[in-house]
mmCIF file of C-alpha atoms and ligand atoms in Angstrom:
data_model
loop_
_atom_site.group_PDB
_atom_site.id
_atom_site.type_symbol
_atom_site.label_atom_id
_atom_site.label_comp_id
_atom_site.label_asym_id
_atom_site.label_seq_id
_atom_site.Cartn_x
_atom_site.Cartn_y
_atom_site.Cartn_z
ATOM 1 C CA UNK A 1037 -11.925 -25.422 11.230
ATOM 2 C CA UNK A 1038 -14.117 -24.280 14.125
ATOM 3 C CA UNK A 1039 -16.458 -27.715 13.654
ATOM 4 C CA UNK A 1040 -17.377 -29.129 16.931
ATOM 5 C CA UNK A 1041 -19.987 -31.627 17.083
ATOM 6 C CA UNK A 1042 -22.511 -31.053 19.951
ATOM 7 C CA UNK A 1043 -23.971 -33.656 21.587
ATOM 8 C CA UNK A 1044 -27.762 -32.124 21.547
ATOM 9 C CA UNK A 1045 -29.489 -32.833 25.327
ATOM 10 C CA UNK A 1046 -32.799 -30.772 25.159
ATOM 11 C CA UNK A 1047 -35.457 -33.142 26.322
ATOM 12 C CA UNK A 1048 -37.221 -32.948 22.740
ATOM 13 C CA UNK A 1049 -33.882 -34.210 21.231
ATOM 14 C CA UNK A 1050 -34.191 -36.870 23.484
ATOM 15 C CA UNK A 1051 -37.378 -37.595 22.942
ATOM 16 C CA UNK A 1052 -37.197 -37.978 19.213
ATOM 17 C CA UNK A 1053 -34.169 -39.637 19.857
ATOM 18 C CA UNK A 1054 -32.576 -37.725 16.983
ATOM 19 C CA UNK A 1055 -29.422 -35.872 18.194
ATOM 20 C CA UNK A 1056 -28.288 -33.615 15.395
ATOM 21 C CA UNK A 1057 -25.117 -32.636 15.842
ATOM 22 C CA UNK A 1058 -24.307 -28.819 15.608
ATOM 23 C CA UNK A 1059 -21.879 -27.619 13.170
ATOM 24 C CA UNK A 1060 -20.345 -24.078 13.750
ATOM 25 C CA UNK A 1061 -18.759 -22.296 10.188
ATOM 26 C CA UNK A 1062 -16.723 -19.315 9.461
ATOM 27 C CA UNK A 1063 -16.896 -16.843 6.848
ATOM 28 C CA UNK A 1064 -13.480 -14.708 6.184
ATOM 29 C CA UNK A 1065 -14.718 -11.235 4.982
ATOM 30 C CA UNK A 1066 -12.670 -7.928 5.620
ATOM 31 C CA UNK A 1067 -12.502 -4.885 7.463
ATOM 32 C CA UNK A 1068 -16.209 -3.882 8.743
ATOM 33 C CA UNK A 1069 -16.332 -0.775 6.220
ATOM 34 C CA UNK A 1070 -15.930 -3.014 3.082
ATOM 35 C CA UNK A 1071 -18.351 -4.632 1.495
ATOM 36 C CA UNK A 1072 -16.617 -8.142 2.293
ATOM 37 C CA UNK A 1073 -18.102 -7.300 5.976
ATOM 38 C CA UNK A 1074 -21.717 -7.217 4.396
ATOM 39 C CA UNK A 1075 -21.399 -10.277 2.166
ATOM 40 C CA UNK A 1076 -20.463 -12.262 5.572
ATOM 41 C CA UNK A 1077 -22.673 -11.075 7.576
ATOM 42 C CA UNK A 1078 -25.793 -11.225 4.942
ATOM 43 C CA UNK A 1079 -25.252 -14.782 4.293
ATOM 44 C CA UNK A 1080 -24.872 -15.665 8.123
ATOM 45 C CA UNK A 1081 -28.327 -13.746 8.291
ATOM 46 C CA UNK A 1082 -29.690 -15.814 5.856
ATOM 47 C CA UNK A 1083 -28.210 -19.321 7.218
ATOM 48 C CA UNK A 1084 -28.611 -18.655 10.936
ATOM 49 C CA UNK A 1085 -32.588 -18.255 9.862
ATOM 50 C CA UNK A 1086 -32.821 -21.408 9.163
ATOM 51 C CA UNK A 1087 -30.747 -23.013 12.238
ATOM 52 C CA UNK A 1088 -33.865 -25.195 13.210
ATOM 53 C CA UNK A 1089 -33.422 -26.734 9.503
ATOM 54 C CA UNK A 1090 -29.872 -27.753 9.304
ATOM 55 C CA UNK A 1091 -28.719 -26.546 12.690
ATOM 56 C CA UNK A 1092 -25.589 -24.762 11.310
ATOM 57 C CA UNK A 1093 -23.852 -22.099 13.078
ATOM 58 C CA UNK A 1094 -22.182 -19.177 11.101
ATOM 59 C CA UNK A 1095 -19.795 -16.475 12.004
ATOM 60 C CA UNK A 1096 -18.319 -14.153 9.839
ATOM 61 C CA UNK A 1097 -15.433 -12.301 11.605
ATOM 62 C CA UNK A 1098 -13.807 -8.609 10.481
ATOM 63 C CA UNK A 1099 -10.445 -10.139 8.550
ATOM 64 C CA UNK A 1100 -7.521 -8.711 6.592
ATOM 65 C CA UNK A 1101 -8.923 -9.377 3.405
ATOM 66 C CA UNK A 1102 -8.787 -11.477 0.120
ATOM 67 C CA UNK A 1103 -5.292 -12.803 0.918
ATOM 68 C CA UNK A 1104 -5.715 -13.482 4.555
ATOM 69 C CA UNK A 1105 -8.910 -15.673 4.044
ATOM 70 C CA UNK A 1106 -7.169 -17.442 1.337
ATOM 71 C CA UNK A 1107 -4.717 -18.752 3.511
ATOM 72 C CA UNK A 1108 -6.983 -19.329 6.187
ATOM 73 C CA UNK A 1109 -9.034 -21.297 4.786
ATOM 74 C CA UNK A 1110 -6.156 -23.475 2.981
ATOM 75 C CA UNK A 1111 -4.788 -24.375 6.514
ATOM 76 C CA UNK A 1112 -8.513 -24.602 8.039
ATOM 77 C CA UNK A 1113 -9.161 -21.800 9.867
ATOM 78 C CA UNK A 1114 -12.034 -20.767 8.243
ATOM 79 C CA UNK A 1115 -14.499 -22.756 6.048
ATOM 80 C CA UNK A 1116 -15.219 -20.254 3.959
ATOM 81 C CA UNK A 1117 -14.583 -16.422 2.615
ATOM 82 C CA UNK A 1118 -14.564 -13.865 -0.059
ATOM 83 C CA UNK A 1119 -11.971 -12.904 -1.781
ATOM 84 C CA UNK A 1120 -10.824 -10.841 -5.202
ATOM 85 C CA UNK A 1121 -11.313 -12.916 -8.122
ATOM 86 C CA UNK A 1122 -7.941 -12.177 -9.050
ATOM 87 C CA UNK A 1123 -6.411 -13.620 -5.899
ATOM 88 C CA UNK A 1124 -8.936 -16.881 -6.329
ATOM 89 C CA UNK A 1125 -7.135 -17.528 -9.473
ATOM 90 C CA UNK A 1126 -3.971 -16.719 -7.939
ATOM 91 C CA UNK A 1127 -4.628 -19.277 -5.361
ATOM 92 C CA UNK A 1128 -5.777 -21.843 -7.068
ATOM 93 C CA UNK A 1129 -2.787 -22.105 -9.641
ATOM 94 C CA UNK A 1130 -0.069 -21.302 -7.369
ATOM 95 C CA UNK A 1131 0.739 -17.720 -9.489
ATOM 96 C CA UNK A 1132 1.559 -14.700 -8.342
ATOM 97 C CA UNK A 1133 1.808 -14.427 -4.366
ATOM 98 C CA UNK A 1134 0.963 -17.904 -4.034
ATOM 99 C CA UNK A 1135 3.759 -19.237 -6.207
ATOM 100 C CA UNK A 1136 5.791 -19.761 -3.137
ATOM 101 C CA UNK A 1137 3.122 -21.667 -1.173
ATOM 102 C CA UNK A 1138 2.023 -23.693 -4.571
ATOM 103 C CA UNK A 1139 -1.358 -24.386 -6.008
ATOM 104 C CA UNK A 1140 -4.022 -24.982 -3.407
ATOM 105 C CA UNK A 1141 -6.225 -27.410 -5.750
ATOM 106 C CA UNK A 1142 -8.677 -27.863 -2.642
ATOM 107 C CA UNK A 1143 -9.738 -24.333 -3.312
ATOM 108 C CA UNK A 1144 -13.012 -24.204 -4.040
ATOM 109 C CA UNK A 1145 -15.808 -21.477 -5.819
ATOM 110 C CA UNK A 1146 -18.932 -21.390 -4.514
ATOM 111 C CA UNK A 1147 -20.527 -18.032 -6.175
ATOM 112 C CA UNK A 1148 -19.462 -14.613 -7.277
ATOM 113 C CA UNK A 1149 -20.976 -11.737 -5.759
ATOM 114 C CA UNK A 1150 -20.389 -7.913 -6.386
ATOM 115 C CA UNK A 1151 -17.761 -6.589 -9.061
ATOM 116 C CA UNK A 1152 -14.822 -4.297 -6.930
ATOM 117 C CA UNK A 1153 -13.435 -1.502 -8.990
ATOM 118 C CA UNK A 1154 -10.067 0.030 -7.922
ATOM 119 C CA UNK A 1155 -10.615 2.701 -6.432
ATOM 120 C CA UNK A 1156 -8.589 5.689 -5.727
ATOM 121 C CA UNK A 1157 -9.561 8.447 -3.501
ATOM 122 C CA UNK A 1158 -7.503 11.709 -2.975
ATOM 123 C CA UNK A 1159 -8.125 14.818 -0.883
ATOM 124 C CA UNK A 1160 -9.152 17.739 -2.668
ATOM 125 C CA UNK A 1161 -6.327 19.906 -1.684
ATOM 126 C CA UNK A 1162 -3.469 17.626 -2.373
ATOM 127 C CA UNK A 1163 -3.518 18.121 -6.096
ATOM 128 C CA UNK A 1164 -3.742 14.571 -7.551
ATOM 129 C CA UNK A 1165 -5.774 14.274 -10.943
ATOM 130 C CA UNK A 1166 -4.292 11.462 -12.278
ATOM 131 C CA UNK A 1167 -3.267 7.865 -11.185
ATOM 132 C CA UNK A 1168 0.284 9.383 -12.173
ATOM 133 C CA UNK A 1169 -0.206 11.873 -9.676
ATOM 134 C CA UNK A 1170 0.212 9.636 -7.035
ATOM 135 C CA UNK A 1171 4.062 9.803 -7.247
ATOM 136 C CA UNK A 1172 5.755 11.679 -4.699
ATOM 137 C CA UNK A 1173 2.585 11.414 -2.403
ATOM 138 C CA UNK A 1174 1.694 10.007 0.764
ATOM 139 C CA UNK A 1175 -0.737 6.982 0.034
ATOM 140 C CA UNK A 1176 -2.239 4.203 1.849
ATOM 141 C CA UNK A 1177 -1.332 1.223 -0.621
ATOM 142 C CA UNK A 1178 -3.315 -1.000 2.274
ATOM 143 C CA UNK A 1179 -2.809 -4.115 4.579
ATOM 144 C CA UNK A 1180 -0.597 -7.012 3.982
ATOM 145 C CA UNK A 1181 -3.080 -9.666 3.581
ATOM 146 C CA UNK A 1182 -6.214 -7.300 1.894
ATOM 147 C CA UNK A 1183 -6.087 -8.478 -1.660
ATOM 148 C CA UNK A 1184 -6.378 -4.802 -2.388
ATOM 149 C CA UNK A 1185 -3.015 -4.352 -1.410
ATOM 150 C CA UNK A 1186 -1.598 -7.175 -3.867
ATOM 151 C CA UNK A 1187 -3.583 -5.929 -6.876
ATOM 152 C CA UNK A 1188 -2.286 -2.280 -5.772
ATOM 153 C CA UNK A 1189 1.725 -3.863 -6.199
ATOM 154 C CA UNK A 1190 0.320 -5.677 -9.505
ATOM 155 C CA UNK A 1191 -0.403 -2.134 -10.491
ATOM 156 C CA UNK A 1192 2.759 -0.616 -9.135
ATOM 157 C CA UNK A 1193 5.043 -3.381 -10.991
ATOM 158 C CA UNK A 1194 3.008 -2.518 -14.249
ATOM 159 C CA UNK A 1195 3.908 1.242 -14.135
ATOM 160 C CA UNK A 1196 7.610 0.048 -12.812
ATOM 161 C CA UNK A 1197 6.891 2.230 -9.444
ATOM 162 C CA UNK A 1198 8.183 0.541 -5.775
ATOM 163 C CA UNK A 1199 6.974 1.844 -2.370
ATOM 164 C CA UNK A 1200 10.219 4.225 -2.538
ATOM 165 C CA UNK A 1201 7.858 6.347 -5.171
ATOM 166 C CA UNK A 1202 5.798 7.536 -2.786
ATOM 167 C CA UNK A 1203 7.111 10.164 -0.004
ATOM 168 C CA UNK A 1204 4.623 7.823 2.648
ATOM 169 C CA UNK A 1205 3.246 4.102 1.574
ATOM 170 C CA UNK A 1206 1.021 3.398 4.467
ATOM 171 C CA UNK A 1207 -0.099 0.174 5.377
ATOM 172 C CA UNK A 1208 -3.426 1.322 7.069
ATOM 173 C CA UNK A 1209 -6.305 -1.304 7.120
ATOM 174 C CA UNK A 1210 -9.360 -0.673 5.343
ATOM 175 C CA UNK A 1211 -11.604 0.598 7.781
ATOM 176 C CA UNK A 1212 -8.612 3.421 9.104
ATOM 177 C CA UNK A 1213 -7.907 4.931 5.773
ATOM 178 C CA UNK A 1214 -10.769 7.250 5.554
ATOM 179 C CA UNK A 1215 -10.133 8.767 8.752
ATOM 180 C CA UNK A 1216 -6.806 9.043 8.045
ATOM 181 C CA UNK A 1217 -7.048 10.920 4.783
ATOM 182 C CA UNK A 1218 -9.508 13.173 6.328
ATOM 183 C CA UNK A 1219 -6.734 14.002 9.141
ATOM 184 C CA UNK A 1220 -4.480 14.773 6.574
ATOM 185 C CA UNK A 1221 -2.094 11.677 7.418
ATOM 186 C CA UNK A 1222 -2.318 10.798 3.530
ATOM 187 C CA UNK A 1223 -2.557 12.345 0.552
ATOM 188 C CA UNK A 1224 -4.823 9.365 -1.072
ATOM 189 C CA UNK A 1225 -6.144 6.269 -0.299
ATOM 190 C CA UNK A 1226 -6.232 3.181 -2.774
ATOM 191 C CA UNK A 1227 -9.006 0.502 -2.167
ATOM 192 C CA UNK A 1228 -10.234 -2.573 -4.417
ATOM 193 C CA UNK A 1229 -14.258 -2.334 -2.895
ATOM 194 C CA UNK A 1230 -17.176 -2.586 -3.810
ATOM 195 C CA UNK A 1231 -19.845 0.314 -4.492
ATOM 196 C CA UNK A 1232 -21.202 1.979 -3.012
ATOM 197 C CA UNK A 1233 -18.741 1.556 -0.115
ATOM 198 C CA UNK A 1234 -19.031 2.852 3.844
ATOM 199 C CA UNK A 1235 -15.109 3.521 3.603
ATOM 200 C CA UNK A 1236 -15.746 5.537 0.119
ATOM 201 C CA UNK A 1237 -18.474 7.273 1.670
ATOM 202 C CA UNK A 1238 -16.373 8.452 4.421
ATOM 203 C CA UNK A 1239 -13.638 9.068 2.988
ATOM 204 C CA UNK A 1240 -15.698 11.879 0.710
ATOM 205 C CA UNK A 1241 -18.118 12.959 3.497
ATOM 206 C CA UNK A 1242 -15.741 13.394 6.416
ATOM 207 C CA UNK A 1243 -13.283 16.098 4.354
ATOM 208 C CA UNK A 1244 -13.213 17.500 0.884
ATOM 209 C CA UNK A 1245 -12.001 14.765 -1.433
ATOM 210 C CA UNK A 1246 -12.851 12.907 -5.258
ATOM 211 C CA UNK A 1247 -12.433 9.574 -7.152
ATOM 212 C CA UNK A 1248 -9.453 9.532 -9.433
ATOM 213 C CA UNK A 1249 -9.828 7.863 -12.667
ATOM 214 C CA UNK A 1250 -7.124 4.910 -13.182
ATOM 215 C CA UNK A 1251 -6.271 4.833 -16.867
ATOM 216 C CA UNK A 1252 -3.673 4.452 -19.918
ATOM 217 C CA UNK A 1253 -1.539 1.725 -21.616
ATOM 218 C CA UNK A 1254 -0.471 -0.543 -18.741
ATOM 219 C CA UNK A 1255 -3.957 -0.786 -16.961
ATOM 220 C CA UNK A 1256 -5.677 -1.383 -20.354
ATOM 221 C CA UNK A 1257 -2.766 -4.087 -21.270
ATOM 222 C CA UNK A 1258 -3.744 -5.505 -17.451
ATOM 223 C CA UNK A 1259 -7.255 -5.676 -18.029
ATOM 224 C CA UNK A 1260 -6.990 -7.357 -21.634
ATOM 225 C CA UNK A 1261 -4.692 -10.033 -20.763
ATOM 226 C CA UNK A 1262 -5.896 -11.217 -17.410
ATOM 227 C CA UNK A 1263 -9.613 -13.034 -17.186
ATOM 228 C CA UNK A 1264 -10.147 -11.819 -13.571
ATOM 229 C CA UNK A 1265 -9.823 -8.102 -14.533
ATOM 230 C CA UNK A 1266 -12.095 -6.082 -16.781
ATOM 231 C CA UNK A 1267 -12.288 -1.743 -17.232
ATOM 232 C CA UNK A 1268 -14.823 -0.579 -14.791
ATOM 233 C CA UNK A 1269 -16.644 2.470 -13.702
ATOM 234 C CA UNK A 1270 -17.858 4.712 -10.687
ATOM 235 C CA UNK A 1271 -21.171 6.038 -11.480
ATOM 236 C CA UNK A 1272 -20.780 9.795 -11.313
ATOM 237 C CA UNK A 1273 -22.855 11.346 -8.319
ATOM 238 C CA UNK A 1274 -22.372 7.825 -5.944
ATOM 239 C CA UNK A 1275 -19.858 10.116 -4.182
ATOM 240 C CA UNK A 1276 -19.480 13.490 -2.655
ATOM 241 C CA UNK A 1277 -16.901 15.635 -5.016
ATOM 242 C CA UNK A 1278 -17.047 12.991 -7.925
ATOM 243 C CA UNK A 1279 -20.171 13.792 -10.003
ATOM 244 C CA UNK A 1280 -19.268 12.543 -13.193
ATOM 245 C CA UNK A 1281 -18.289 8.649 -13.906
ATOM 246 C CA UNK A 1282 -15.052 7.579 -12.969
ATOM 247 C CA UNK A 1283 -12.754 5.236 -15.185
ATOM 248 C CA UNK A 1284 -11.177 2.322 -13.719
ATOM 249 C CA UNK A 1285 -9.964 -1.377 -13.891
ATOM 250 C CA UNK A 1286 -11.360 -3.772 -11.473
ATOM 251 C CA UNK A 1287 -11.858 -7.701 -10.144
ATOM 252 C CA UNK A 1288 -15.102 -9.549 -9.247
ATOM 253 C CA UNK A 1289 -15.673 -10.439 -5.522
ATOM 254 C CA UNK A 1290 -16.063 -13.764 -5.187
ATOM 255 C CA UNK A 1291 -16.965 -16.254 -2.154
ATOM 256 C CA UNK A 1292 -14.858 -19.481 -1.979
ATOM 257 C CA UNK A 1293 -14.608 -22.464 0.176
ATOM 258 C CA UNK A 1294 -12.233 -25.822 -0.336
ATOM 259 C CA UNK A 1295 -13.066 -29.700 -0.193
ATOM 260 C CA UNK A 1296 -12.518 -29.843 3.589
ATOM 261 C CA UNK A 1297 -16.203 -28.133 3.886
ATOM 262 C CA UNK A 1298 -18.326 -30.806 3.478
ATOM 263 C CA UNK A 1299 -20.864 -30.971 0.171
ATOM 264 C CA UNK A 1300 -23.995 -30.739 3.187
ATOM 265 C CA UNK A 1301 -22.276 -27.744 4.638
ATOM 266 C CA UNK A 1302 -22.019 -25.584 1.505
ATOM 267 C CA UNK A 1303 -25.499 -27.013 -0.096
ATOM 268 C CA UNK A 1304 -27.391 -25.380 2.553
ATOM 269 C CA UNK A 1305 -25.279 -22.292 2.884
ATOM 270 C CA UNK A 1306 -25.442 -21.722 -1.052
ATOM 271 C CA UNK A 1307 -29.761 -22.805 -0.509
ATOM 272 C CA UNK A 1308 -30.009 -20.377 2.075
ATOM 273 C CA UNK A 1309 -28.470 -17.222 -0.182
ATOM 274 C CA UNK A 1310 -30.563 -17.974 -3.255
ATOM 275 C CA UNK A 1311 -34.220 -19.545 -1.594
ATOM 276 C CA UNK A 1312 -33.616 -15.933 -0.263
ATOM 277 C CA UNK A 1313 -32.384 -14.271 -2.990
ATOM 278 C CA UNK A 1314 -34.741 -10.717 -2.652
ATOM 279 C CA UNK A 1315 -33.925 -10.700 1.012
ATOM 280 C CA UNK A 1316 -30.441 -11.158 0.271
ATOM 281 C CA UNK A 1317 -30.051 -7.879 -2.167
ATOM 282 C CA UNK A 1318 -31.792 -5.727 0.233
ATOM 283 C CA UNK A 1319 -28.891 -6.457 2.826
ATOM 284 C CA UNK A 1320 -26.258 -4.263 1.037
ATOM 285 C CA UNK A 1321 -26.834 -2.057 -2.141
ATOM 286 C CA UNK A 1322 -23.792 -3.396 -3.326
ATOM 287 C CA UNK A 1323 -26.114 -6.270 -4.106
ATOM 288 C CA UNK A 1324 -28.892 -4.183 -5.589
ATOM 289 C CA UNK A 1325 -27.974 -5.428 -9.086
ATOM 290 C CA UNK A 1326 -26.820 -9.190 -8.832
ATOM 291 C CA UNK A 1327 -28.114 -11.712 -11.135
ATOM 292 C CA UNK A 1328 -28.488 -15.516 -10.104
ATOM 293 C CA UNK A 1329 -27.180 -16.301 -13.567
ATOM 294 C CA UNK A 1330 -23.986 -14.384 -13.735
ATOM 295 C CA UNK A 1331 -22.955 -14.863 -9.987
ATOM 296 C CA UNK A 1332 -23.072 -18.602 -10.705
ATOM 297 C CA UNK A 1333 -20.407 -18.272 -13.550
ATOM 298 C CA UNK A 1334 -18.798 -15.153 -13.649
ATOM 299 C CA UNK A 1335 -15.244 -14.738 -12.089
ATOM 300 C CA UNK A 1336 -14.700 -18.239 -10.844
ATOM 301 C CA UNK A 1337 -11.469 -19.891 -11.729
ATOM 302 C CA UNK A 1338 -11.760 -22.471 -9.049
ATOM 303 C CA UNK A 1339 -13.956 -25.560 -9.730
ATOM 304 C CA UNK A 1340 -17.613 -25.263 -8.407
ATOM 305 C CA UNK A 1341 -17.591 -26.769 -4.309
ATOM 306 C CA UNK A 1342 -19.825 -30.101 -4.841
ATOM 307 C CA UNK A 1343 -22.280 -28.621 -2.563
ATOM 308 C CA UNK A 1344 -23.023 -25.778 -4.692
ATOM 309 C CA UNK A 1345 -22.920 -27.117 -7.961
ATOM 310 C CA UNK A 1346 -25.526 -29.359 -6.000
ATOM 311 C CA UNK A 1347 -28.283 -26.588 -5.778
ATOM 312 C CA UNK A 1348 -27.500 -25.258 -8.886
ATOM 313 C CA UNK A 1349 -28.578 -28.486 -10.487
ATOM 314 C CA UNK A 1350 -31.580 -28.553 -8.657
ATOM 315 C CA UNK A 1351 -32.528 -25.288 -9.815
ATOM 316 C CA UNK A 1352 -31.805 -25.871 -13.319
ATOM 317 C CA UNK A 1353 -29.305 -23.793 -13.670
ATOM 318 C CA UNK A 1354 -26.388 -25.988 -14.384
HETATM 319 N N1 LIG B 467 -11.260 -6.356 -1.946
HETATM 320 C C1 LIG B 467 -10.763 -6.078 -0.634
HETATM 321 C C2 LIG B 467 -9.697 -7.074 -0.254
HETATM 322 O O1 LIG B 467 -9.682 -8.189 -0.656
HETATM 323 C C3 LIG B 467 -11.828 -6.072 0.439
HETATM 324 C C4 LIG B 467 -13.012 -5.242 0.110
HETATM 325 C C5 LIG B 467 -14.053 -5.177 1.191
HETATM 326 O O2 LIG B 467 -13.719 -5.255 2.364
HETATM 327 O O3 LIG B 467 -15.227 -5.058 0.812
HETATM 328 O O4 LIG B 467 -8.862 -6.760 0.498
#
């Protein structure tokens, strides 16, 4: 936890005779073509506008993802961060990659933000149509640590497939994988994002390349059974090459803290998003559509931080 209290020595400090103490927090988001980037960054906008206020400090860092700020925020090493609702649940009752680590019941939801389809992305020439089409290809299932990656093996356990099923399973980060379909290093790319998405955007601007749908028993069987997935779809004409809708699964992005962030902390961080709310949809138009109501509810497994539930109260919404 980067929280160092600052003695404050400007003479109007000492004037006053008030020395508030600084407090510096981190926000875990993802590679800086994601959306996860944006969602940091927007609400450190938003907060660091009101540093006279509440004099906190926030930083949100390029991470490996869902996964990685998950963990580093259970050990402390960030306050806060987004993360796949999916993995939040996963997290929280010590399921799934987290069974080995066990529960972390300090986890803590603060608010849901854009939904995340799962998104496939294949080069024109390489003669995928299909999710099924992937076999025998050279695909970027993503980074250890991006929760992308982990619901990417939840998908490859459904359909029985290992990384031996594909003739290359690169590990590429999020913000190489566009680059490195377009150079014809893989076949497809496979990324649980947001829309629309700087890394989609590449990926079907740089070279000649479409969304593949992601359908059929399993996925539907995935999406029934599990809360934190639902069927999803990529508007048609979002993309270069993909002008019809595309079918999908997907998760809910969701940004999560734990008890060790104090109730203060998150009240004004949560205050500063929605007393802002307009200014904070115009930051990414992944956020065009978000509704106060559903981001307060939706895809949130975790208990509500204190701090949030806090300002929810006192808007009436709780
Ligand atoms: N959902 C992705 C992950 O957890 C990150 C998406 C983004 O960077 O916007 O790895």
């Amino acid at each position: 936890m980067k929280r160092l209290a600052i003695a404050a020595v400007t003479a109007g400090v000492l004037c006053t005779g008030t020395t508030q103490a600084e407090t510096f927090v981190t926000i875990g988001t993802g590679g800086q073509t994601g959306v996860y980037y944006a969602v940091g960054q927007s609400i450190c906008k938003l907060v660091n506008r009101g540093g006279e206020e509440h004099n906190i400090k926030c930083t949100a860092p390029s991470t490996g993802g869902s996964v990685a700020n998950l963990n580093a925020i259970k050990v402390g090493e960030m306050d806060m961060g987004v993360a796949q609702s999916d993995w939040q649940y996963h997290a929280y009752n010590g399921t799934s990659k987290f069974e080995d680590q066990g529960a972390n019941g300090d986890l803590r939801a603060v608010f849901s933000v854009h939904p995340e389809p799962f998104t496939v992305v294949a080069r024109a020439d390489s003669g995928i149509e299909t999710f099924a089409d992937l076999k025998g290809k050279r695909v970027n299932i993503g980074n250890p640590g991006s929760g992308s990656r982990g619901t990417m093996e939840v998908v490859m356990n459904a359909l029985g497939w290992t990384k031996d099923d594909f003739s290359l399973a690169a590990e590429l980060k999020s913000a190489e994988q566009a680059a490195a379909m377009c150079d014809n290093n893989v076949d497809a790319i496979v990324f649980t994002v947001g829309h629309p998405s700087g890394t989609i955007k590449e990926a079907t601007t740089s070279c000649d390349a479409k969304l593949i749908p992601v359908t059929g028993a399993e996925v539907d069987t995935l999406a029934s059974e599990n809360d934190y997935y639902a069927k999803a779809i990529i508007p048609g004409g979002m993309y270069n090459g993909t002008d019809t809708d595309t079918e999908t699964f997907g998760v809910g992005a969701t940004f999560v803290s734990s008890t060790n962030t104090d109730e203060e902390t998150i009240y004004q961080i949560v205050k500063a998003v929605f007393d802002n709310f307009d200014r904070f949809k115009k930051l990414h138009p992944a956020f065009a559509n978000l509704k106060e109501e559903d981001m307060i509810v939706n895809n949130l497994s975790a208990p509500l931080h204190d701090g949030a539930a806090r300002y929810y109260k006192e808007r009436g919404w709780l």
